[in-house]
Amino acid sequence: MAEVLVYVDHVDGAVRKPTLELLTLARRIGEPVAVHLGAGADEAAKVLGEHGAVKVLTADAAEFADYLVVPKVDALQAAYEAVNPAAVLVPSSAEGKEIAARLALRVGGGLITDAVDLEAGDEGPVATQSVFAASYSTKSRVTKGTPVITVKPNSAAPEAAPAAGTVERLSVTFGELATGTKVVSRTPRESTGRPELTEAAIVVSGGRGVNGAENFPLIEALADSLGGAVGASRAAVDAGWYPHTNQVGQTGKSVSPQLYIAAGISGAIQHRAGMQTSKTIVAINKDEEAPIFELVDYGVVGDLFEVVPQLTDEIKARKG
Amino acid sequence: MSLRIVVCVKYVPDATGDRHFAEDLTVDRDDVDGLLSELDEYAVEQALQIADEADDAEITVLTVGPEDAKDALRKALSMGAHKAVHVEDDDLHGTDVMGTSLVLAKAVEHVGYDLVVCGMASTDGGMGVLPALLAERLGVPQVSLLSQVAVEDGKVTGRRDGDAATEQLEAALPAVVSVTDQSGEARYPSFKGIMAAKKKPVESLDLSDLGIEADEVGLDGAWTTVDSAAERPARTAGTIVKDEGEGGKQLAEFLAGQKFV
């Protein structure tokens, strides 16, 4: 069976959920071979093996942390040349897409980004994408070289599939460009203890109607009662009420959770572009004409300062 | 010594319009008005600010696209860019991101550059990979997704806000940078700027000027193909209730019914 390279997104060996989703999708088109760069390969290999990785190729070097993107491309290319895979899958993070693009160019393979589903086809993998603010669904495939495909989080449910997960060292030679962009300093973001926005099964977002940073704890409390992540509309971010890293929409994060709750968000096209593929959509807004209500499975026309706390209390009560 | 800045911009269908696919499954550009991609306005703005700080700088704004794409160039010129280059060729129809990065790389080299500035992504395709591809093709550092950028002493520095961390980056020129919508509000063209833009030079290039063969671009030269595009069925109308004091509880009941609670 053909081998499929899967680029591993991890934090010091703790594999992030989108990578496990990729392994599930990879098994539809071949045998997953995971590529783990940086520290923690042994710890990661166990989890990767449990999810179907037949092999884990690993490399660790200071260059991965000290310079931007290119050292990881060099390493993924080394894995590509060692394996000669039928396809390469990379999680659709900002960095993941840059790595995938540069690899595709180097190996002469077509690039598809932000796939939301992947199937085996007669002429190679077929990727489903959601475009034009999720108003269209397209099916695409690569016609030249080896397909390099980035896949959005929540595109598949991770499945357990025990495999060898044997660790093999990968030999990497860094090219001249690898040290081109130096990471002078890195300040890790403080953990909120909440799930990562793009990976979360439930997202609660606040918009203009939240009316100030001091009111965002209302949104956070609702998110916490559901074990969800907190998002914000561009209006709320531009007003400085919530960090840009939590922005949902065209210029922020694109999310596709099981449940999306929009509080005080009117639903401009740019916001809809980032959340319209959510499975169940709920909105709370006092303006019954707000376009967000065209999308909802359930909408409450009302004051979020009344509805949200009542909802939070009720959820807490039901959860006991 | 003069700092040569090239800003890559895209003319895109207005996202607030009703966007569709044409019969060949490329984006239907006749159906909806186009405009300079909003995210590229931030790139023009940062280029203008970098030029202001430099002793002597020249900003060339560059686009690849049909006749109408000149509108995007005019907008950038009216904001303050000095000159424009328009790559236009019938054979470009249906070009994918790989082909576009080839055309832009050749055009950037044709113009001459110390710094290339791009927006973080287009507002239509939204792939966000072009700056990385351009850097790869040009063989220069990529300093991408910057929320702050500065050029000094032959180096570009900037801040990249990633998911897990904020990074300070540094690279020697020449380099390709991309900026996010957090880099700073783009200026509105002044009346004077709009009038001045009409007199600024727009150079037109075709594929042969750049030494690119027709089969390297266009639909036939694309490395990917769209097999089908289906409009998503409209969502079935959801339940909408008016809060009469029990709205939160009713919503909790709905969420419990959907097994979210």
mmCIF file of N, CA, C and O in Angstrom, chain A residues 97-98 101-102 104-106 109 111 113 134-141 143-144 177 180-182 184-187 189 234 244 250-251 253 269 278 281-282 295-301 310 314 318, chain B residues 15 20 38-39 42 123 127 133 136-137 141-142 144 160 162-171 181-182 222-225 227-228 230 232 235 238-241 243 245-246 248-249 252-254 256:
data_model
loop_
_atom_site.group_PDB
_atom_site.id
_atom_site.type_symbol
_atom_site.label_atom_id
_atom_site.label_comp_id
_atom_site.label_asym_id
_atom_site.label_seq_id
_atom_site.Cartn_x
_atom_site.Cartn_y
_atom_site.Cartn_z
ATOM 1 N N LYS A 97 0.436 25.725 6.394
ATOM 2 C CA LYS A 97 0.178 26.050 4.991
ATOM 3 C C LYS A 97 1.438 26.554 4.296
ATOM 4 O O LYS A 97 1.695 26.226 3.136
ATOM 5 N N GLU A 98 2.248 27.330 5.018
ATOM 6 C CA GLU A 98 3.494 27.838 4.415
ATOM 7 C C GLU A 98 4.466 26.690 4.152
ATOM 8 O O GLU A 98 5.125 26.647 3.116
ATOM 9 N N ALA A 101 3.156 24.665 1.153
ATOM 10 C CA ALA A 101 3.308 25.376 -0.119
ATOM 11 C C ALA A 101 4.736 25.268 -0.639
ATOM 12 O O ALA A 101 4.973 24.959 -1.812
ATOM 13 N N ARG A 102 5.675 25.511 0.252
ATOM 14 C CA ARG A 102 7.076 25.494 -0.184
ATOM 15 C C ARG A 102 7.497 24.081 -0.571
ATOM 16 O O ARG A 102 8.243 23.895 -1.537
ATOM 17 N N ALA A 104 5.501 21.732 -1.767
ATOM 18 C CA ALA A 104 4.837 21.422 -3.038
ATOM 19 C C ALA A 104 5.636 21.994 -4.205
ATOM 20 O O ALA A 104 5.871 21.317 -5.209
ATOM 21 N N LEU A 105 6.072 23.234 -4.053
ATOM 22 C CA LEU A 105 6.850 23.868 -5.117
ATOM 23 C C LEU A 105 8.157 23.111 -5.358
ATOM 24 O O LEU A 105 8.534 22.838 -6.495
ATOM 25 N N ARG A 106 8.823 22.736 -4.270
ATOM 26 C CA ARG A 106 10.111 22.048 -4.405
ATOM 27 C C ARG A 106 9.981 20.690 -5.082
ATOM 28 O O ARG A 106 10.839 20.295 -5.861
ATOM 29 N N GLY A 109 4.720 19.234 -6.893
ATOM 30 C CA GLY A 109 3.397 18.645 -6.680
ATOM 31 C C GLY A 109 2.351 19.729 -6.474
ATOM 32 O O GLY A 109 2.637 20.781 -5.912
ATOM 33 N N LEU A 111 -0.824 21.791 -4.985
ATOM 34 C CA LEU A 111 -1.146 22.139 -3.599
ATOM 35 C C LEU A 111 -2.637 22.424 -3.448
ATOM 36 O O LEU A 111 -3.214 23.188 -4.216
ATOM 37 N N THR A 113 -5.193 23.647 -0.292
ATOM 38 C CA THR A 113 -5.199 24.077 1.103
ATOM 39 C C THR A 113 -6.612 24.028 1.681
ATOM 40 O O THR A 113 -7.599 24.095 0.955
ATOM 41 N N ALA A 134 -18.287 29.776 2.538
ATOM 42 C CA ALA A 134 -18.968 28.494 2.729
ATOM 43 C C ALA A 134 -20.274 28.398 1.951
ATOM 44 O O ALA A 134 -21.103 27.545 2.214
ATOM 45 N N SER A 135 -20.435 29.249 0.921
ATOM 46 C CA SER A 135 -21.662 29.148 0.132
ATOM 47 C C SER A 135 -21.520 28.068 -0.948
ATOM 48 O O SER A 135 -22.495 27.612 -1.521
ATOM 49 N N TYR A 136 -20.280 27.667 -1.234
ATOM 50 C CA TYR A 136 -20.017 26.599 -2.197
ATOM 51 C C TYR A 136 -19.145 25.518 -1.575
ATOM 52 O O TYR A 136 -18.302 25.797 -0.721
ATOM 53 N N SER A 137 -19.352 24.319 -2.048
ATOM 54 C CA SER A 137 -18.502 23.209 -1.674
ATOM 55 C C SER A 137 -17.875 22.690 -2.966
ATOM 56 O O SER A 137 -18.589 22.400 -3.922
ATOM 57 N N THR A 138 -16.545 22.608 -3.022
ATOM 58 C CA THR A 138 -15.896 22.147 -4.247
ATOM 59 C C THR A 138 -15.143 20.847 -3.993
ATOM 60 O O THR A 138 -14.743 20.561 -2.866
ATOM 61 N N LYS A 139 -14.966 20.080 -5.066
ATOM 62 C CA LYS A 139 -14.124 18.892 -5.002
ATOM 63 C C LYS A 139 -12.958 19.100 -5.964
ATOM 64 O O LYS A 139 -13.169 19.404 -7.139
ATOM 65 N N SER A 140 -11.751 18.958 -5.432
ATOM 66 C CA SER A 140 -10.553 19.238 -6.225
ATOM 67 C C SER A 140 -9.566 18.099 -6.116
ATOM 68 O O SER A 140 -9.614 17.329 -5.162
ATOM 69 N N ARG A 141 -8.688 18.027 -7.112
ATOM 70 C CA ARG A 141 -7.591 17.065 -6.991
ATOM 71 C C ARG A 141 -6.358 17.625 -7.675
ATOM 72 O O ARG A 141 -6.425 18.592 -8.447
ATOM 73 N N THR A 143 -3.282 17.490 -10.222
ATOM 74 C CA THR A 143 -3.068 16.889 -11.541
ATOM 75 C C THR A 143 -1.595 16.783 -11.884
ATOM 76 O O THR A 143 -1.231 16.233 -12.913
ATOM 77 N N LYS A 144 -0.729 17.375 -11.049
ATOM 78 C CA LYS A 144 0.696 17.307 -11.355
ATOM 79 C C LYS A 144 1.479 16.907 -10.108
ATOM 80 O O LYS A 144 1.312 17.519 -9.047
ATOM 81 N N LEU A 177 18.939 28.770 2.605
ATOM 82 C CA LEU A 177 17.823 29.636 2.999
ATOM 83 C C LEU A 177 17.281 29.329 4.395
ATOM 84 O O LEU A 177 16.526 30.110 4.961
ATOM 85 N N GLY A 180 17.643 31.996 6.952
ATOM 86 C CA GLY A 180 17.363 33.337 6.406
ATOM 87 C C GLY A 180 16.580 34.235 7.339
ATOM 88 O O GLY A 180 16.828 35.433 7.424
ATOM 89 N N THR A 181 15.613 33.662 8.026
ATOM 90 C CA THR A 181 14.761 34.480 8.897
ATOM 91 C C THR A 181 14.927 34.013 10.335
ATOM 92 O O THR A 181 14.466 32.930 10.710
ATOM 93 N N LYS A 182 15.588 34.868 11.106
ATOM 94 C CA LYS A 182 15.932 34.502 12.482
ATOM 95 C C LYS A 182 14.766 34.818 13.419
ATOM 96 O O LYS A 182 14.139 35.873 13.309
ATOM 97 N N VAL A 184 14.222 36.075 16.688
ATOM 98 C CA VAL A 184 15.039 36.784 17.666
ATOM 99 C C VAL A 184 14.539 36.499 19.083
ATOM 100 O O VAL A 184 15.307 36.339 20.021
ATOM 101 N N SER A 185 13.220 36.451 19.229
ATOM 102 C CA SER A 185 12.655 36.107 20.541
ATOM 103 C C SER A 185 11.289 35.464 20.350
ATOM 104 O O SER A 185 10.644 35.647 19.307
ATOM 105 N N ARG A 186 10.893 34.701 21.345
ATOM 106 C CA ARG A 186 9.589 34.043 21.279
ATOM 107 C C ARG A 186 8.934 34.143 22.652
ATOM 108 O O ARG A 186 9.512 33.760 23.656
ATOM 109 N N THR A 187 7.729 34.687 22.669
ATOM 110 C CA THR A 187 6.980 34.800 23.922
ATOM 111 C C THR A 187 5.765 33.900 23.835
ATOM 112 O O THR A 187 4.825 34.201 23.107
ATOM 113 N N ARG A 189 2.287 32.247 24.369
ATOM 114 C CA ARG A 189 1.019 32.812 24.825
ATOM 115 C C ARG A 189 0.615 32.136 26.134
ATOM 116 O O ARG A 189 0.802 30.936 26.299
ATOM 117 N N ARG A 234 -14.706 40.653 14.489
ATOM 118 C CA ARG A 234 -13.695 41.659 14.191
ATOM 119 C C ARG A 234 -14.014 42.979 14.895
ATOM 120 O O ARG A 234 -13.115 43.674 15.363
ATOM 121 N N HIS A 244 -6.690 39.598 19.163
ATOM 122 C CA HIS A 244 -6.826 39.237 17.749
ATOM 123 C C HIS A 244 -6.735 37.725 17.535
ATOM 124 O O HIS A 244 -7.349 37.188 16.610
ATOM 125 N N GLN A 250 -12.994 36.089 8.277
ATOM 126 C CA GLN A 250 -12.144 36.027 7.096
ATOM 127 C C GLN A 250 -10.691 36.387 7.392
ATOM 128 O O GLN A 250 -9.779 35.759 6.873
ATOM 129 N N THR A 251 -10.463 37.416 8.210
ATOM 130 C CA THR A 251 -9.089 37.817 8.495
ATOM 131 C C THR A 251 -8.624 37.257 9.840
ATOM 132 O O THR A 251 -7.543 37.568 10.304
ATOM 133 N N LYS A 253 -9.571 33.606 12.510
ATOM 134 C CA LYS A 253 -9.575 32.148 12.441
ATOM 135 C C LYS A 253 -10.854 31.659 11.785
ATOM 136 O O LYS A 253 -11.918 32.248 11.941
ATOM 137 N N ILE A 269 -20.733 39.350 6.369
ATOM 138 C CA ILE A 269 -20.228 38.285 5.503
ATOM 139 C C ILE A 269 -18.829 37.832 5.930
ATOM 140 O O ILE A 269 -18.515 36.647 5.904
ATOM 141 N N SER A 278 -19.952 25.576 10.757
ATOM 142 C CA SER A 278 -20.243 24.989 12.065
ATOM 143 C C SER A 278 -21.495 24.118 11.961
ATOM 144 O O SER A 278 -22.429 24.449 11.242
ATOM 145 N N ILE A 281 -25.644 26.065 14.739
ATOM 146 C CA ILE A 281 -25.374 27.491 14.967
ATOM 147 C C ILE A 281 -26.504 28.099 15.801
ATOM 148 O O ILE A 281 -27.691 27.885 15.516
ATOM 149 N N VAL A 282 -26.098 28.820 16.834
ATOM 150 C CA VAL A 282 -27.054 29.461 17.726
ATOM 151 C C VAL A 282 -26.677 30.936 17.824
ATOM 152 O O VAL A 282 -25.493 31.270 17.863
ATOM 153 N N LEU A 295 -28.812 32.098 9.482
ATOM 154 C CA LEU A 295 -27.962 30.899 9.511
ATOM 155 C C LEU A 295 -28.313 29.950 10.632
ATOM 156 O O LEU A 295 -27.849 28.816 10.654
ATOM 157 N N VAL A 296 -29.100 30.436 11.593
ATOM 158 C CA VAL A 296 -29.153 29.712 12.857
ATOM 159 C C VAL A 296 -30.066 28.487 12.843
ATOM 160 O O VAL A 296 -31.034 28.403 12.094
ATOM 161 N N ASP A 297 -29.703 27.542 13.697
ATOM 162 C CA ASP A 297 -30.599 26.439 14.008
ATOM 163 C C ASP A 297 -31.536 26.874 15.123
ATOM 164 O O ASP A 297 -32.663 26.412 15.208
ATOM 165 N N TYR A 298 -31.017 27.758 15.990
ATOM 166 C CA TYR A 298 -31.835 28.273 17.077
ATOM 167 C C TYR A 298 -31.384 29.699 17.365
ATOM 168 O O TYR A 298 -30.187 29.968 17.515
ATOM 169 N N GLY A 299 -32.314 30.616 17.404
ATOM 170 C CA GLY A 299 -31.966 32.003 17.678
ATOM 171 C C GLY A 299 -32.835 32.574 18.778
ATOM 172 O O GLY A 299 -34.014 32.238 18.887
ATOM 173 N N VAL A 300 -32.217 33.405 19.608
ATOM 174 C CA VAL A 300 -32.986 34.103 20.625
ATOM 175 C C VAL A 300 -32.884 35.598 20.350
ATOM 176 O O VAL A 300 -31.775 36.157 20.328
ATOM 177 N N VAL A 301 -34.023 36.230 20.091
ATOM 178 C CA VAL A 301 -34.052 37.675 19.938
ATOM 179 C C VAL A 301 -34.191 38.247 21.346
ATOM 180 O O VAL A 301 -35.241 38.087 21.984
ATOM 181 N N GLN A 310 -28.449 33.770 32.149
ATOM 182 C CA GLN A 310 -29.501 32.782 32.439
ATOM 183 C C GLN A 310 -29.149 31.426 31.815
ATOM 184 O O GLN A 310 -29.299 30.378 32.451
ATOM 185 N N GLU A 314 -28.347 27.964 33.798
ATOM 186 C CA GLU A 314 -29.171 26.794 33.491
ATOM 187 C C GLU A 314 -28.293 25.592 33.093
ATOM 188 O O GLU A 314 -28.552 24.462 33.504
ATOM 189 N N ARG A 318 -28.010 22.099 35.062
ATOM 190 C CA ARG A 318 -28.268 20.801 34.414
ATOM 191 C C ARG A 318 -27.073 19.866 34.546
ATOM 192 O O ARG A 318 -27.230 18.659 34.633
ATOM 193 N N ALA B 15 -16.551 40.602 -1.708
ATOM 194 C CA ALA B 15 -17.075 39.503 -0.885
ATOM 195 C C ALA B 15 -18.517 39.735 -0.444
ATOM 196 O O ALA B 15 -19.212 38.795 -0.055
ATOM 197 N N HIS B 20 -19.979 33.523 -7.655
ATOM 198 C CA HIS B 20 -20.306 32.253 -8.321
ATOM 199 C C HIS B 20 -19.109 31.717 -9.096
ATOM 200 O O HIS B 20 -18.148 32.425 -9.331
ATOM 201 N N GLU B 38 -8.986 43.900 0.306
ATOM 202 C CA GLU B 38 -8.840 44.704 1.526
ATOM 203 C C GLU B 38 -7.523 44.383 2.244
ATOM 204 O O GLU B 38 -6.850 45.261 2.766
ATOM 205 N N LEU B 39 -7.162 43.115 2.243
ATOM 206 C CA LEU B 39 -5.952 42.721 2.969
ATOM 207 C C LEU B 39 -4.683 43.251 2.289
ATOM 208 O O LEU B 39 -3.644 43.370 2.931
ATOM 209 N N TYR B 42 -3.521 46.850 3.492
ATOM 210 C CA TYR B 42 -2.596 46.896 4.627
ATOM 211 C C TYR B 42 -1.146 46.802 4.137
ATOM 212 O O TYR B 42 -0.246 47.409 4.708
ATOM 213 N N THR B 123 -8.648 37.904 -0.371
ATOM 214 C CA THR B 123 -9.959 37.738 0.250
ATOM 215 C C THR B 123 -10.865 36.854 -0.600
ATOM 216 O O THR B 123 -11.994 36.595 -0.211
ATOM 217 N N MET B 127 -5.912 31.435 0.393
ATOM 218 C CA MET B 127 -4.990 30.358 0.751
ATOM 219 C C MET B 127 -3.914 30.833 1.731
ATOM 220 O O MET B 127 -3.509 30.088 2.616
ATOM 221 N N LEU B 133 5.462 31.101 -1.170
ATOM 222 C CA LEU B 133 5.850 30.600 -2.498
ATOM 223 C C LEU B 133 6.764 31.590 -3.217
ATOM 224 O O LEU B 133 7.728 31.202 -3.884
ATOM 225 N N GLU B 136 10.180 31.414 -1.760
ATOM 226 C CA GLU B 136 10.831 30.176 -2.223
ATOM 227 C C GLU B 136 11.343 30.360 -3.656
ATOM 228 O O GLU B 136 12.461 29.995 -3.980
ATOM 229 N N ARG B 137 10.495 30.926 -4.510
ATOM 230 C CA ARG B 137 10.905 31.106 -5.908
ATOM 231 C C ARG B 137 12.040 32.113 -6.050
ATOM 232 O O ARG B 137 12.929 31.938 -6.878
ATOM 233 N N PRO B 141 14.663 35.390 2.084
ATOM 234 C CA PRO B 141 13.927 35.082 3.315
ATOM 235 C C PRO B 141 12.447 35.475 3.239
ATOM 236 O O PRO B 141 12.100 36.468 2.592
ATOM 237 N N GLN B 142 11.596 34.675 3.892
ATOM 238 C CA GLN B 142 10.195 35.060 4.077
ATOM 239 C C GLN B 142 10.037 35.545 5.515
ATOM 240 O O GLN B 142 10.505 34.902 6.455
ATOM 241 N N SER B 144 6.868 36.485 7.315
ATOM 242 C CA SER B 144 5.444 36.534 6.967
ATOM 243 C C SER B 144 4.536 36.722 8.169
ATOM 244 O O SER B 144 4.929 36.492 9.315
ATOM 245 N N ARG B 160 5.431 38.536 14.629
ATOM 246 C CA ARG B 160 4.485 37.556 14.109
ATOM 247 C C ARG B 160 3.710 36.972 15.292
ATOM 248 O O ARG B 160 4.286 36.385 16.201
ATOM 249 N N GLY B 162 1.651 34.216 16.424
ATOM 250 C CA GLY B 162 1.205 32.871 16.077
ATOM 251 C C GLY B 162 0.182 32.363 17.083
ATOM 252 O O GLY B 162 -0.173 33.065 18.030
ATOM 253 N N ASP B 163 -0.294 31.145 16.849
ATOM 254 C CA ASP B 163 -1.276 30.542 17.748
ATOM 255 C C ASP B 163 -0.703 30.341 19.144
ATOM 256 O O ASP B 163 -1.358 30.577 20.143
ATOM 257 N N ALA B 164 0.547 29.884 19.185
ATOM 258 C CA ALA B 164 1.120 29.488 20.464
ATOM 259 C C ALA B 164 2.032 30.552 21.055
ATOM 260 O O ALA B 164 2.280 30.557 22.255
ATOM 261 N N ALA B 165 2.556 31.441 20.204
ATOM 262 C CA ALA B 165 3.549 32.392 20.690
ATOM 263 C C ALA B 165 3.611 33.626 19.800
ATOM 264 O O ALA B 165 3.174 33.594 18.657
ATOM 265 N N THR B 166 4.181 34.686 20.369
ATOM 266 C CA THR B 166 4.498 35.873 19.583
ATOM 267 C C THR B 166 5.994 35.857 19.323
ATOM 268 O O THR B 166 6.782 35.666 20.252
ATOM 269 N N GLU B 167 6.377 36.026 18.061
ATOM 270 C CA GLU B 167 7.793 35.954 17.706
ATOM 271 C C GLU B 167 8.283 37.285 17.138
ATOM 272 O O GLU B 167 7.553 37.940 16.405
ATOM 273 N N GLN B 168 9.515 37.647 17.481
ATOM 274 C CA GLN B 168 10.188 38.763 16.832
ATOM 275 C C GLN B 168 11.115 38.168 15.783
ATOM 276 O O GLN B 168 11.903 37.279 16.077
ATOM 277 N N LEU B 169 10.967 38.640 14.549
ATOM 278 C CA LEU B 169 11.719 38.064 13.439
ATOM 279 C C LEU B 169 12.676 39.092 12.840
ATOM 280 O O LEU B 169 12.434 40.296 12.932
ATOM 281 N N GLU B 170 13.723 38.570 12.206
ATOM 282 C CA GLU B 170 14.697 39.455 11.578
ATOM 283 C C GLU B 170 15.303 38.767 10.357
ATOM 284 O O GLU B 170 15.620 37.592 10.408
ATOM 285 N N ALA B 171 15.421 39.508 9.258
ATOM 286 C CA ALA B 171 16.047 38.957 8.068
ATOM 287 C C ALA B 171 16.759 40.073 7.312
ATOM 288 O O ALA B 171 16.359 41.237 7.384
ATOM 289 N N ASP B 181 -3.938 42.129 9.066
ATOM 290 C CA ASP B 181 -4.861 43.254 9.246
ATOM 291 C C ASP B 181 -4.633 43.945 10.586
ATOM 292 O O ASP B 181 -5.312 44.922 10.894
ATOM 293 N N GLN B 182 -3.691 43.429 11.391
ATOM 294 C CA GLN B 182 -3.359 44.084 12.652
ATOM 295 C C GLN B 182 -2.193 45.056 12.504
ATOM 296 O O GLN B 182 -1.757 45.676 13.474
ATOM 297 N N ALA B 222 -2.239 24.555 -14.687
ATOM 298 C CA ALA B 222 -2.490 24.453 -13.239
ATOM 299 C C ALA B 222 -2.094 23.069 -12.732
ATOM 300 O O ALA B 222 -2.219 22.082 -13.462
ATOM 301 N N TRP B 223 -1.615 23.008 -11.502
ATOM 302 C CA TRP B 223 -1.198 21.735 -10.907
ATOM 303 C C TRP B 223 -2.358 21.067 -10.156
ATOM 304 O O TRP B 223 -2.202 20.016 -9.561
ATOM 305 N N THR B 224 -3.490 21.754 -10.146
ATOM 306 C CA THR B 224 -4.673 21.204 -9.477
ATOM 307 C C THR B 224 -5.873 21.454 -10.375
ATOM 308 O O THR B 224 -5.818 22.294 -11.270
ATOM 309 N N THR B 225 -6.948 20.734 -10.133
ATOM 310 C CA THR B 225 -8.160 20.985 -10.910
ATOM 311 C C THR B 225 -9.380 20.882 -10.005
ATOM 312 O O THR B 225 -9.386 20.101 -9.053
ATOM 313 N N ASP B 227 -13.004 19.655 -9.838
ATOM 314 C CA ASP B 227 -13.875 18.741 -10.589
ATOM 315 C C ASP B 227 -15.339 19.136 -10.481
ATOM 316 O O ASP B 227 -16.122 18.914 -11.392
ATOM 317 N N SER B 228 -15.722 19.690 -9.341
ATOM 318 C CA SER B 228 -17.118 20.094 -9.183
ATOM 319 C C SER B 228 -17.237 21.198 -8.158
ATOM 320 O O SER B 228 -16.404 21.310 -7.250
ATOM 321 N N ALA B 230 -20.473 22.842 -5.968
ATOM 322 C CA ALA B 230 -21.906 22.789 -5.697
ATOM 323 C C ALA B 230 -22.272 23.869 -4.700
ATOM 324 O O ALA B 230 -21.590 24.039 -3.681
ATOM 325 N N ARG B 232 -23.976 25.271 -1.693
ATOM 326 C CA ARG B 232 -24.499 24.578 -0.516
ATOM 327 C C ARG B 232 -25.979 24.864 -0.383
ATOM 328 O O ARG B 232 -26.414 25.992 -0.580
ATOM 329 N N ARG B 235 -29.590 26.846 4.436
ATOM 330 C CA ARG B 235 -29.945 26.217 5.710
ATOM 331 C C ARG B 235 -31.462 26.247 5.857
ATOM 332 O O ARG B 235 -32.099 27.236 5.522
ATOM 333 N N GLY B 238 -34.255 28.019 10.984
ATOM 334 C CA GLY B 238 -34.165 27.550 12.354
ATOM 335 C C GLY B 238 -35.303 28.090 13.200
ATOM 336 O O GLY B 238 -36.143 28.849 12.737
ATOM 337 N N THR B 239 -35.307 27.665 14.437
ATOM 338 C CA THR B 239 -36.300 28.163 15.392
ATOM 339 C C THR B 239 -35.817 29.500 15.942
ATOM 340 O O THR B 239 -34.666 29.606 16.369
ATOM 341 N N ILE B 240 -36.663 30.499 15.911
ATOM 342 C CA ILE B 240 -36.284 31.781 16.502
ATOM 343 C C ILE B 240 -37.329 32.176 17.536
ATOM 344 O O ILE B 240 -38.523 32.201 17.245
ATOM 345 N N VAL B 241 -36.846 32.419 18.743
ATOM 346 C CA VAL B 241 -37.776 32.802 19.815
ATOM 347 C C VAL B 241 -37.439 34.196 20.308
ATOM 348 O O VAL B 241 -36.299 34.647 20.214
ATOM 349 N N ASP B 243 -37.078 36.630 23.485
ATOM 350 C CA ASP B 243 -36.892 36.475 24.921
ATOM 351 C C ASP B 243 -37.982 37.228 25.693
ATOM 352 O O ASP B 243 -38.108 38.434 25.590
ATOM 353 N N GLY B 245 -38.127 36.631 28.973
ATOM 354 C CA GLY B 245 -37.681 36.385 30.339
ATOM 355 C C GLY B 245 -37.177 34.969 30.555
ATOM 356 O O GLY B 245 -36.506 34.676 31.529
ATOM 357 N N GLU B 246 -37.517 34.084 29.600
ATOM 358 C CA GLU B 246 -37.114 32.679 29.740
ATOM 359 C C GLU B 246 -36.200 32.254 28.576
ATOM 360 O O GLU B 246 -35.981 31.060 28.375
ATOM 361 N N GLY B 248 -32.985 32.352 27.942
ATOM 362 C CA GLY B 248 -31.798 31.585 28.277
ATOM 363 C C GLY B 248 -32.141 30.143 28.612
ATOM 364 O O GLY B 248 -31.465 29.203 28.187
ATOM 365 N N LYS B 249 -33.227 29.963 29.355
ATOM 366 C CA LYS B 249 -33.658 28.614 29.740
ATOM 367 C C LYS B 249 -34.127 27.828 28.524
ATOM 368 O O LYS B 249 -33.831 26.640 28.387
ATOM 369 N N ALA B 252 -31.142 26.700 26.666
ATOM 370 C CA ALA B 252 -30.513 25.574 27.365
ATOM 371 C C ALA B 252 -31.264 24.274 27.049
ATOM 372 O O ALA B 252 -30.647 23.226 26.841
ATOM 373 N N GLU B 253 -32.576 24.375 26.988
ATOM 374 C CA GLU B 253 -33.409 23.207 26.659
ATOM 375 C C GLU B 253 -33.067 22.696 25.249
ATOM 376 O O GLU B 253 -32.912 21.495 25.029
ATOM 377 N N PHE B 254 -32.931 23.655 24.306
ATOM 378 C CA PHE B 254 -32.555 23.279 22.935
ATOM 379 C C PHE B 254 -31.188 22.587 22.925
ATOM 380 O O PHE B 254 -31.010 21.534 22.299
ATOM 381 N N ALA B 256 -29.677 21.053 25.336
ATOM 382 C CA ALA B 256 -29.774 19.742 25.990
ATOM 383 C C ALA B 256 -30.365 18.726 25.012
ATOM 384 O O ALA B 256 -29.906 17.587 24.932
#
